[in-house]
Short mmCIF file of C-alpha atoms in Angstrom, two decimals:
data_model
loop_
_atom_site.label_atom_id
_atom_site.label_comp_id
_atom_site.label_asym_id
_atom_site.label_seq_id
_atom_site.Cartn_x
_atom_site.Cartn_y
_atom_site.Cartn_z
CA MET A 1 -140.58 85.78 38.37
CA LYS A 2 -138.03 88.48 36.67
CA SER A 3 -136.83 90.62 39.48
CA VAL A 4 -135.22 94.18 39.79
CA LEU A 5 -132.66 95.26 42.64
CA SER A 6 -131.87 99.04 42.91
CA THR A 7 -128.56 99.87 44.99
CA ARG A 8 -130.07 103.13 45.98
CA SER A 9 -133.38 103.95 47.44
CA LEU A 10 -135.93 105.62 45.04
CA ASN A 11 -138.19 108.56 45.68
CA ASN A 12 -141.81 108.33 45.31
CA ALA A 13 -142.20 109.78 41.77
CA GLN A 14 -139.61 107.03 40.56
CA LEU A 15 -141.39 104.14 42.27
CA ALA A 16 -144.84 105.47 40.83
CA LEU A 17 -143.22 105.58 37.35
CA LEU A 18 -142.03 102.06 37.85
CA ALA A 19 -145.32 100.81 39.33
CA ASN A 20 -147.35 102.55 36.23
CA SER A 21 -145.11 100.36 34.07
CA GLY A 22 -145.75 97.26 36.06
CA ILE A 23 -142.13 96.81 37.31
CA GLY A 24 -141.58 95.94 41.03
CA VAL A 25 -138.39 97.10 42.44
CA GLU A 26 -136.47 96.19 45.65
CA SER A 27 -134.22 98.67 46.78
CA TYR A 28 -131.81 99.49 49.37
CA ASP A 29 -128.71 102.08 50.05
CA ALA A 30 -125.51 100.15 49.31
CA ILE A 31 -123.43 103.03 50.25
CA GLY A 32 -123.59 105.82 53.01
CA VAL A 33 -122.24 109.15 52.97
CA THR A 34 -120.90 111.14 55.95
CA ILE A 35 -120.18 114.88 55.55
CA LEU A 36 -117.08 115.94 57.23
CA ASP A 37 -116.05 118.63 59.32
CA VAL A 38 -112.97 120.60 57.74
CA ASP A 39 -111.36 123.98 57.15
CA ILE A 40 -111.96 125.21 53.81
CA PRO A 41 -108.49 126.64 52.23
CA GLU A 42 -108.76 130.25 51.78
CA GLY A 43 -107.52 132.27 48.63
CA TYR A 44 -109.24 130.34 45.99
CA THR A 45 -112.13 131.74 43.69
CA GLN A 46 -112.45 128.75 41.28
CA TYR A 47 -114.14 125.79 42.72
CA ILE A 48 -114.46 122.09 41.22
CA PHE A 49 -117.29 119.85 42.59
CA THR A 50 -117.62 116.55 40.97
CA SER A 51 -120.58 115.52 42.89
CA LYS A 52 -123.71 116.67 45.06
CA ASN A 53 -122.02 115.57 48.15
CA GLY A 54 -119.04 117.83 47.43
CA VAL A 55 -121.53 120.77 47.38
CA LYS A 56 -122.98 119.66 50.76
CA GLY A 57 -119.45 119.39 52.24
CA TYR A 58 -118.82 123.04 50.85
CA LEU A 59 -122.01 124.34 52.52
CA LYS A 60 -121.61 122.73 55.66
CA ASN A 61 -117.95 124.37 56.21
CA LYS A 62 -117.97 127.55 53.91
CA LEU A 63 -117.18 130.85 55.59
CA SER A 64 -120.22 133.02 56.22
CA GLY A 65 -120.77 136.10 53.96
CA VAL A 66 -122.50 136.56 50.76
CA GLU A 67 -119.57 138.67 49.38
CA ASN A 68 -117.24 135.67 49.64
CA GLN A 69 -119.65 133.44 47.75
CA LYS A 70 -120.27 136.23 45.02
CA LYS A 71 -116.66 135.83 44.21
CA ILE A 72 -116.64 132.11 43.24
CA THR A 73 -116.68 130.55 39.81
CA CYS A 74 -117.81 126.87 40.03
CA TYR A 75 -116.99 124.09 37.37
CA CYS A 76 -118.86 120.80 37.94
CA VAL A 77 -120.07 117.34 37.10
CA GLY A 78 -123.56 116.37 36.73
CA GLU A 79 -126.90 118.20 36.08
CA LYS A 80 -128.07 117.49 39.70
CA THR A 81 -124.78 119.34 41.06
CA GLN A 82 -125.27 121.97 38.84
CA ALA A 83 -128.85 122.45 40.07
CA PHE A 84 -127.84 122.34 43.52
CA LEU A 85 -125.02 124.87 43.16
CA GLU A 86 -127.44 127.44 41.46
CA GLU A 87 -130.01 126.76 44.02
CA LYS A 88 -127.82 127.81 46.87
CA GLY A 89 -126.80 131.09 44.75
CA LEU A 90 -123.42 130.06 43.16
CA PHE A 91 -122.35 130.80 39.72
CA VAL A 92 -121.63 127.57 37.48
CA ALA A 93 -119.30 128.53 34.51
CA LYS A 94 -119.23 124.96 33.00
CA MET A 95 -121.11 121.50 33.81
CA THR A 96 -119.97 118.28 32.28
CA GLU A 97 -121.44 114.86 32.68
CA TYR A 98 -118.25 113.15 33.32
CA SER A 99 -115.14 114.35 35.34
CA ARG A 100 -112.80 113.58 32.57
CA GLU A 101 -114.72 115.91 30.36
CA LEU A 102 -114.37 118.43 32.69
CA GLY A 103 -110.72 118.07 32.94
CA ASP A 104 -110.45 118.17 29.12
CA PHE A 105 -112.42 121.44 29.11
CA LEU A 106 -110.37 123.31 31.77
CA VAL A 107 -107.11 122.03 29.73
CA GLU A 108 -108.80 123.14 26.19
CA ASN A 109 -109.89 126.58 27.48
CA ASP A 110 -106.78 127.51 29.18
CA LYS A 111 -107.98 127.60 32.73
CA ASN A 112 -105.04 127.74 34.52
CA GLY A 113 -106.31 127.98 38.04
CA PRO A 114 -105.83 127.63 40.80
CA PHE A 115 -108.61 125.48 41.64
CA LEU A 116 -110.20 124.30 44.76
CA VAL A 117 -111.64 120.72 44.24
CA PHE A 118 -114.11 119.03 46.56
CA THR A 119 -113.53 115.51 46.72
CA GLY A 120 -114.59 112.27 48.87
CA ASN A 121 -112.44 109.60 50.08
CA ARG A 122 -113.21 107.37 47.11
CA ASN A 123 -113.13 109.86 44.23
CA ARG A 124 -112.06 108.77 40.73
CA PRO A 125 -108.23 109.97 39.80
CA GLU A 126 -108.85 110.97 36.52
CA LEU A 127 -109.51 114.86 36.89
CA GLY A 128 -106.59 115.33 39.20
CA ARG A 129 -104.38 113.22 36.89
CA ASN A 130 -105.38 115.35 33.94
CA LEU A 131 -104.78 118.71 35.77
CA THR A 132 -101.49 117.61 36.98
CA GLU A 133 -100.34 116.27 33.69
CA HIS A 134 -100.95 119.76 32.19
CA LYS A 135 -99.60 121.38 35.23
CA ILE A 136 -102.62 123.29 36.10
CA HIS A 137 -102.37 124.12 39.87
CA PHE A 138 -105.19 122.71 42.12
CA GLN A 139 -105.56 121.70 45.73
CA GLU A 140 -107.97 118.91 47.00
CA VAL A 141 -110.05 119.26 50.21
CA MET A 142 -111.86 116.12 51.19
CA VAL A 143 -115.35 117.10 52.62
CA TYR A 144 -116.85 113.84 52.63
CA GLU A 145 -116.62 110.05 53.13
CA THR A 146 -118.14 107.19 51.46
CA GLN A 147 -118.95 103.96 53.14
CA LEU A 148 -119.72 100.55 51.67
CA HIS A 149 -122.89 98.68 53.28
CA PRO A 150 -122.56 95.20 51.89
CA LYS A 151 -125.89 93.20 52.45
CA LYS A 152 -126.39 89.58 51.38
CA PHE A 153 -129.33 88.71 49.29
CA GLU A 154 -130.73 85.05 49.43
CA LYS A 155 -132.70 85.63 46.05
CA ASP A 156 -131.11 86.05 42.65
CA PHE A 157 -132.04 89.36 40.81
CA GLN A 158 -132.38 89.68 37.02
CA ILE A 159 -131.45 93.27 36.88
CA LEU A 160 -129.07 95.32 39.07
CA LEU A 161 -129.38 99.04 39.10
CA PHE A 162 -126.06 100.66 40.09
CA TYR A 163 -125.35 104.44 40.60
CA SER A 164 -121.87 104.66 41.40
CA PRO A 165 -118.33 102.30 41.48
CA SER A 166 -118.62 102.14 44.98
CA GLY A 167 -122.28 100.70 44.87
CA VAL A 168 -120.99 98.05 42.51
CA GLN A 169 -118.18 97.26 45.12
CA SER A 170 -120.58 96.98 48.00
CA PHE A 171 -122.85 94.87 46.00
CA VAL A 172 -120.15 92.26 44.87
CA GLN A 173 -118.71 92.14 48.53
CA ALA A 174 -121.79 90.10 49.70
CA ASN A 175 -122.99 88.75 46.48
CA ASP A 176 -122.34 86.55 43.40
CA GLN A 177 -124.83 87.36 40.87
CA LYS A 178 -122.63 87.53 37.54
CA ASP A 179 -125.50 86.22 35.45
CA ALA A 180 -127.63 89.31 36.49
CA THR A 181 -127.53 92.47 33.91
CA ALA A 182 -125.98 95.48 35.43
CA LEU A 183 -128.00 98.63 34.46
CA CYS A 184 -125.52 101.80 35.20
CA ILE A 185 -125.90 105.29 35.59
CA GLY A 186 -122.62 106.14 33.49
CA GLU A 187 -119.80 104.87 31.91
CA THR A 188 -117.55 105.16 34.94
CA THR A 189 -120.03 102.68 36.96
CA ALA A 190 -120.28 100.58 33.94
CA ARG A 191 -116.35 100.08 33.92
CA GLU A 192 -116.42 98.93 37.60
CA ALA A 193 -119.47 96.75 36.64
CA ARG A 194 -117.91 95.06 33.60
CA LYS A 195 -115.45 93.43 36.18
CA HIS A 196 -118.10 91.45 37.84
CA PHE A 197 -120.97 90.96 35.25
CA GLN A 198 -121.25 89.96 31.59
CA LYS A 199 -124.27 91.80 30.49
CA VAL A 200 -124.07 95.85 31.24
CA ILE A 201 -126.29 98.69 30.10
CA VAL A 202 -125.42 102.17 30.24
CA ALA A 203 -128.14 104.95 30.79
CA LYS A 204 -128.57 107.60 28.00
CA LYS A 205 -127.65 110.21 30.72
CA PRO A 206 -126.24 109.92 34.10
CA THR A 207 -128.87 110.72 36.36
CA THR A 208 -131.37 108.42 38.36
CA ASP A 209 -134.36 109.25 36.44
CA ASN A 210 -132.69 108.18 33.03
CA VAL A 211 -131.60 104.83 34.79
CA ILE A 212 -135.45 104.43 35.54
CA GLU A 213 -136.24 105.25 32.08
CA THR A 214 -133.72 102.90 30.55
CA LEU A 215 -134.99 100.10 32.62
CA ILE A 216 -138.32 100.76 31.38
CA GLU A 217 -137.17 101.03 27.60
CA HIS A 218 -134.99 97.93 27.74
CA PHE A 219 -137.31 95.41 29.68
CA PRO A 220 -140.60 96.09 28.48
CA LYS A 221 -141.56 92.38 29.47
CA LEU A 222 -141.11 93.03 33.07
CA SER A 223 -144.47 94.29 32.96
CA ASN A 224 -146.06 91.09 32.20
CA ALA A 225 -143.88 89.03 34.41
#
C-alpha cells in the first residue's frame, strides 16, 4: 500500500482535505521550537522576520507600550509571517517568499537600515551574507532555538512531506529511505532534500496548505491505493 508521512503535525482542516481525497497520512513533529528569553536591542525601528517563530520571539520579549510598536517597520518572509505580524498590529512594508528575495529587495531599493533581524539557531545564512556584501548595517538577535527530534520508522514511505531543511536533517538522522519521493514546502527545503533523495517535488507556494494541494495533485492514484 502506498503511504505518506508528514514531518509536521497537520491541523484538522488539512487532515479532512486529505481524507476527502482518499489519502491517508501519518504525521509527527520532526523538529521542536523553544522561544527564548532575550533582551531585544533598542534603537532599531526596522525589523526583519524570516519566520513566524521570530515574531513569537519578539512578542515574548518586546518592550511594553503601543507607541514603541507604532514606530516599527517590518520586512518578512512568508505569508503566514506577514499575517501574524499584521494580526498583532505591526506594519509590514514588504513580504517575500524566500529570505534571499527579501535581501535582494532591500539592496535594490536602497534600504540602508539599520535592521534588527530576529533569528533562530539554525537560520539560513543567505540574508545576512547579502546584507553584509552590500554594507547594509544589521544586527541579529536569536529569539528561538530549533531542536531535531529524530524518530526511527520501521516501515518505508512512498512520499515524505518536508517543511524545512531542519525537518529533512531530523528525518534522515534516523531513517534511510532514499527511494521515497520528497515533497517540499519550498526551494530552500528542496536543496537539503536533494542531498538525500533522488525524487524531489516543490510545492507551488511555500505554505503547508500548498504542500497538501501538491500532494493531492501529483498523486491522484493514492486515493485508489
